CSV table of C-alpha atoms in Angstrom, one decimal:
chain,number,residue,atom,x,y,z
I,1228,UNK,CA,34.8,-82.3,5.5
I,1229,UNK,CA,38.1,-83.7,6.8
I,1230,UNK,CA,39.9,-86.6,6.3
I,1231,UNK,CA,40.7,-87.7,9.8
I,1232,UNK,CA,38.5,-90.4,11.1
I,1233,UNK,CA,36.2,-91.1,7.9
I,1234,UNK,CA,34.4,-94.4,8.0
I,1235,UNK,CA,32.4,-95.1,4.8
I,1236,UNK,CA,30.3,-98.1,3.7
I,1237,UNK,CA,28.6,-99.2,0.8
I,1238,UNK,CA,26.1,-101.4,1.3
I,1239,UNK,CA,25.6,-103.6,-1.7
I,1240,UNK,CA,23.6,-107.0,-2.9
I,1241,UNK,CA,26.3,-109.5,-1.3
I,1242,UNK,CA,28.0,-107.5,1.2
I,1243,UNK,CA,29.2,-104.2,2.4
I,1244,UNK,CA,32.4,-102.6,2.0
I,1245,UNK,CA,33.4,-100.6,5.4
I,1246,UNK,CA,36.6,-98.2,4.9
I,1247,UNK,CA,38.2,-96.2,7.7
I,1248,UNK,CA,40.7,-93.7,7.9
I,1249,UNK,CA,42.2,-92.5,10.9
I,1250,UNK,CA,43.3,-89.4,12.0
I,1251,UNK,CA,47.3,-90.8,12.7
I,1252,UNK,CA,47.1,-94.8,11.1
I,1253,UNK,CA,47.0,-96.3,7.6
I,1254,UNK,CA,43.8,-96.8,6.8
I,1255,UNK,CA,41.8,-100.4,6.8
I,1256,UNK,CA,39.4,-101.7,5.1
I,1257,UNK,CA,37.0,-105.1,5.1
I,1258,UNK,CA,34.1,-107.2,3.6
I,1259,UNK,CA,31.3,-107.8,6.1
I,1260,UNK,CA,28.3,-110.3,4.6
I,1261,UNK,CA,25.7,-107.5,5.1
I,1262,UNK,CA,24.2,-107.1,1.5
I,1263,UNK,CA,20.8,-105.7,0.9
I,1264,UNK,CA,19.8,-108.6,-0.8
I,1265,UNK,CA,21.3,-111.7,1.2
I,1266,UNK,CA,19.6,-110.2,4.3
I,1267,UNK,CA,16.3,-109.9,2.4
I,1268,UNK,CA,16.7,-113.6,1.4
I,1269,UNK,CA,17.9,-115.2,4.6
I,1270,UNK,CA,15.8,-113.4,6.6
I,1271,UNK,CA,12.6,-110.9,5.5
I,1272,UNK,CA,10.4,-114.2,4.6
I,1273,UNK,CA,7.0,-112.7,4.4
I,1274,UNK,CA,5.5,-109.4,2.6
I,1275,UNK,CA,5.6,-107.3,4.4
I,1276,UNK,CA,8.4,-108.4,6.7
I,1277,UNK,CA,7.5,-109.8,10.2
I,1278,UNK,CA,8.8,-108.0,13.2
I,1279,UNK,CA,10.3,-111.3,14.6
I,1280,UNK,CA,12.0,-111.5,10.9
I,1281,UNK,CA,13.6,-107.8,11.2
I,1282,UNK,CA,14.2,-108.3,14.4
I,1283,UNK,CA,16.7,-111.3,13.5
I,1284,UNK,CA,17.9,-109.3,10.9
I,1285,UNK,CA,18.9,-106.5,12.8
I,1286,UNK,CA,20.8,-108.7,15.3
I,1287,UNK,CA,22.7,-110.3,12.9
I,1288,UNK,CA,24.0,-107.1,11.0
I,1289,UNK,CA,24.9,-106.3,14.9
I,1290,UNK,CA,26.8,-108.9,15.5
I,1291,UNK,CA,28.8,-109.3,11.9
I,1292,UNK,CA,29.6,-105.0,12.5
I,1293,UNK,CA,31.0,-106.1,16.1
I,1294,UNK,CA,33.0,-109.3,14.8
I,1295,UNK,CA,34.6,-107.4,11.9
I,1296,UNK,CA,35.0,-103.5,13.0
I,1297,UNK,CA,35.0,-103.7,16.7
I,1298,UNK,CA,38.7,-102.0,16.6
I,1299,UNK,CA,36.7,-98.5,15.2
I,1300,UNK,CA,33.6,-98.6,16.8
I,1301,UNK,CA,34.1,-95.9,19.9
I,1302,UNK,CA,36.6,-93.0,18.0
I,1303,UNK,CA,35.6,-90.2,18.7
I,1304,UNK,CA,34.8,-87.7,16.5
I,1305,UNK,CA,33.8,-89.4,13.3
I,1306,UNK,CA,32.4,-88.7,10.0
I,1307,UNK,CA,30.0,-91.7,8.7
I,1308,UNK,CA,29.6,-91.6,4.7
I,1309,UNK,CA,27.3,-93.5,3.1
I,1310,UNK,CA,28.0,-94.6,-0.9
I,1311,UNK,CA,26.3,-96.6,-3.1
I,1312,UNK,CA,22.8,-97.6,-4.3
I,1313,UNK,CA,21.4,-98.3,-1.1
I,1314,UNK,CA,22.7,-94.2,0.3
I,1315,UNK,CA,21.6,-93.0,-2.7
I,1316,UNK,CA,18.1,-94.4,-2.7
I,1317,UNK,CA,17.6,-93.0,1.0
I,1318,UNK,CA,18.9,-89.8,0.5
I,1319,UNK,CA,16.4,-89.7,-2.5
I,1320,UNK,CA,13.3,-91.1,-0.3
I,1321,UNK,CA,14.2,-89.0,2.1
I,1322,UNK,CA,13.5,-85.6,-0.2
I,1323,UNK,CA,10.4,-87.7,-1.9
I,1324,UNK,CA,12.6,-87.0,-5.6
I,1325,UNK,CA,10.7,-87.9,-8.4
I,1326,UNK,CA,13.4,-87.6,-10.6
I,1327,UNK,CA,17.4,-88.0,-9.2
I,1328,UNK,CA,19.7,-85.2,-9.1
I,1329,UNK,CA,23.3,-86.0,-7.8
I,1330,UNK,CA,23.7,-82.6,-6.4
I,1331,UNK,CA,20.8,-83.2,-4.2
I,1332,UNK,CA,22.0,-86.6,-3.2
I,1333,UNK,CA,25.7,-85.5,-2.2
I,1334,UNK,CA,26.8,-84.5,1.1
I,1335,UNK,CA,22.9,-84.6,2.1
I,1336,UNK,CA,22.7,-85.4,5.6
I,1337,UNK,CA,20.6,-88.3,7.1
I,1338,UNK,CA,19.6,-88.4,10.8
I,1339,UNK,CA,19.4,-91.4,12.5
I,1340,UNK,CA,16.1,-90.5,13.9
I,1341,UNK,CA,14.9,-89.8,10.2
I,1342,UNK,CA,15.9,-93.2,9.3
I,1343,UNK,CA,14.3,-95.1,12.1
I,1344,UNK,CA,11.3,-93.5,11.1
I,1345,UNK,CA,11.7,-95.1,7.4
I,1346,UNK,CA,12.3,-98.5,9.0
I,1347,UNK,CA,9.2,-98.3,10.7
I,1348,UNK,CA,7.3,-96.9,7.1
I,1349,UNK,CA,9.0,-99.9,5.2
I,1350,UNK,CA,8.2,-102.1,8.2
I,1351,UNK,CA,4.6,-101.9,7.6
I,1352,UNK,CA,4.9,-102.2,4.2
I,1353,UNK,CA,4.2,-104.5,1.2
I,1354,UNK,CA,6.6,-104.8,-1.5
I,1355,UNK,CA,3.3,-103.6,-3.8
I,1356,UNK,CA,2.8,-100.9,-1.7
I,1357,UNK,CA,6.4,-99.5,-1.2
I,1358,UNK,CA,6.7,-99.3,-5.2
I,1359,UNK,CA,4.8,-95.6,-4.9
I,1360,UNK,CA,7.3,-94.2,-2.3
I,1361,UNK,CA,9.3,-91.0,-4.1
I,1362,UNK,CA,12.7,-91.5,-4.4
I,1363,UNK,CA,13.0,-95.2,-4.5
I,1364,UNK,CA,14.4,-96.7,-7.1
I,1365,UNK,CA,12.2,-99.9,-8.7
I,1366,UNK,CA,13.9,-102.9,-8.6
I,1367,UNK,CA,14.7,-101.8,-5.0
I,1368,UNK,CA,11.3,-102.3,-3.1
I,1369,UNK,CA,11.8,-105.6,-1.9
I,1370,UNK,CA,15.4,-104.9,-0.5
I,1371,UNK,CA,15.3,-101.6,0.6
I,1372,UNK,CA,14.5,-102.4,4.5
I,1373,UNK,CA,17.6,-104.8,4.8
I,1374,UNK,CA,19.9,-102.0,3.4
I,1375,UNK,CA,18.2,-99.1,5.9
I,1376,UNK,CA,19.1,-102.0,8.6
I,1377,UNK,CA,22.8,-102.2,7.9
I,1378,UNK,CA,23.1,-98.5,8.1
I,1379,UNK,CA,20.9,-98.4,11.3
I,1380,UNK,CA,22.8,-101.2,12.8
I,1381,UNK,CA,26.2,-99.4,12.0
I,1382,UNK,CA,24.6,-96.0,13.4
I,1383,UNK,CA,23.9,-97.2,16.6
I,1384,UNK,CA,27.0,-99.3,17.1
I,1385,UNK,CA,29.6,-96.2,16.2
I,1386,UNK,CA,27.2,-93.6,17.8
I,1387,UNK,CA,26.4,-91.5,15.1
I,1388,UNK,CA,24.0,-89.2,14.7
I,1389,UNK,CA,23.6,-89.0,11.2
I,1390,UNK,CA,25.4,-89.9,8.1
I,1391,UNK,CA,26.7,-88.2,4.7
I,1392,UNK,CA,25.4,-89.4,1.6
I,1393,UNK,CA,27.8,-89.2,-1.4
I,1394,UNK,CA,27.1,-90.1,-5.1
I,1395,UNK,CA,30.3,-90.8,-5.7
I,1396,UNK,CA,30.5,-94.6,-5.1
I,1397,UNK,CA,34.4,-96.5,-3.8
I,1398,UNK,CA,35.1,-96.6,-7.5
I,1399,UNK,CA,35.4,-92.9,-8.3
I,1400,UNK,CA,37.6,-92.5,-4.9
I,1401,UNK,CA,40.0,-95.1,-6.8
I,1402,UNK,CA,40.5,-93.2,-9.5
I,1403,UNK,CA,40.6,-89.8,-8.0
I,1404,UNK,CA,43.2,-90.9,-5.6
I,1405,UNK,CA,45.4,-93.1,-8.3
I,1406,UNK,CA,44.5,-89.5,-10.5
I,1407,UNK,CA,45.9,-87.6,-7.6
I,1408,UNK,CA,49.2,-89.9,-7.0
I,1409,UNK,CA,49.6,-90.4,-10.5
I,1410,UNK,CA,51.7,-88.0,-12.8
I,1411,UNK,CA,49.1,-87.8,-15.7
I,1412,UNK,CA,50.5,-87.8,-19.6
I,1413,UNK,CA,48.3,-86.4,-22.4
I,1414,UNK,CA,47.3,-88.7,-24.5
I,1415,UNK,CA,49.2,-87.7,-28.1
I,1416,UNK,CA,47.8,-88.7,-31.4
């Protein structure tokens, strides 16, 4: 995978965390409210969700991606990552795990198509009901539809066909590339 014209997220609780980096620029980075579970609380009222609900959802994570990445939404030739709990937890649903293996999870591809299919599953339904899906994690069920939303929206809005799920989150690219600009001392006794 190359370096030129990454953009990564991490959807989290509060918000998601949207990197890119160019092919020729310094990378950029920014904060968009899009958390798994702020969207479930604003807006997925009922159980399961309304259509009108997701619907308002959706529109919203469409127009916070626009108002805070519009300068990176048509390069061409980009690589969409996914990181985080909310990546993990689809790339795990979407091999029906029943017990998670990193090396499974990272650099697994999911298509767009194959998520639009799990929006539609989680759609219809319950939060009960969504606890027996493989691969999701509990404590997840009830917010899992708002972070397969944020992805979706992003999908659609940069064009891309699919995304890469890694299991290394934002933190462990910190340290490898502080680790990797850093001269490293052993640690004497």
């Amino acid at each position: 995978l190359t370096s030129n014209n990454l953009i990564i997220i991490d959807v989290g609780g509060g918000s998601s965390e949207v990197s890119y980096f160019p092919s020729k620029t310094a990378p950029s980075f920014c904060s968009i409210p899009l958390g798994a579970v702020w969207l479930t609380e604003k807006f997925l009222k009922h159980d399961p969700p309304l259509v009108t609900e997701y619907q308002d959802l959706s529109e919203f994570c469409q127009h916070m991606i626009r108002k805070k990445t519009s300068p990176y939404l048509k390069i061409p030739k980009k690589y969409f990552i996914g990181t985080g709990g909310t990546a993990t937890t689809i790339a795990a649903m979407q091999q029906e795990m029943t017990h998670y293996n990193p090396e499974k999870i990272n650099n697994f591809p999911v298509s767009y198509l194959s998520l639009q299919k799990l929006k539609k599953t989680l759609l219809s339904m319950s939060i009960n009901e969504r606890v027996c899906i493989k691969g999701l994690e509990r404590g997840r069920e009830d917010i899992i539809l708002a972070g397969v939303s944020v992805f979706l929206n992003f999908m659609e809005l940069i064009e891309a066909s699919h995304i890469i799920v890694s299991d290394a989150g934002l933190l462990e690219g910190i340290i490898n590339n502080t680790a990797d600009n850093t001269a490293v001392e052993p640690i004497s006794s």
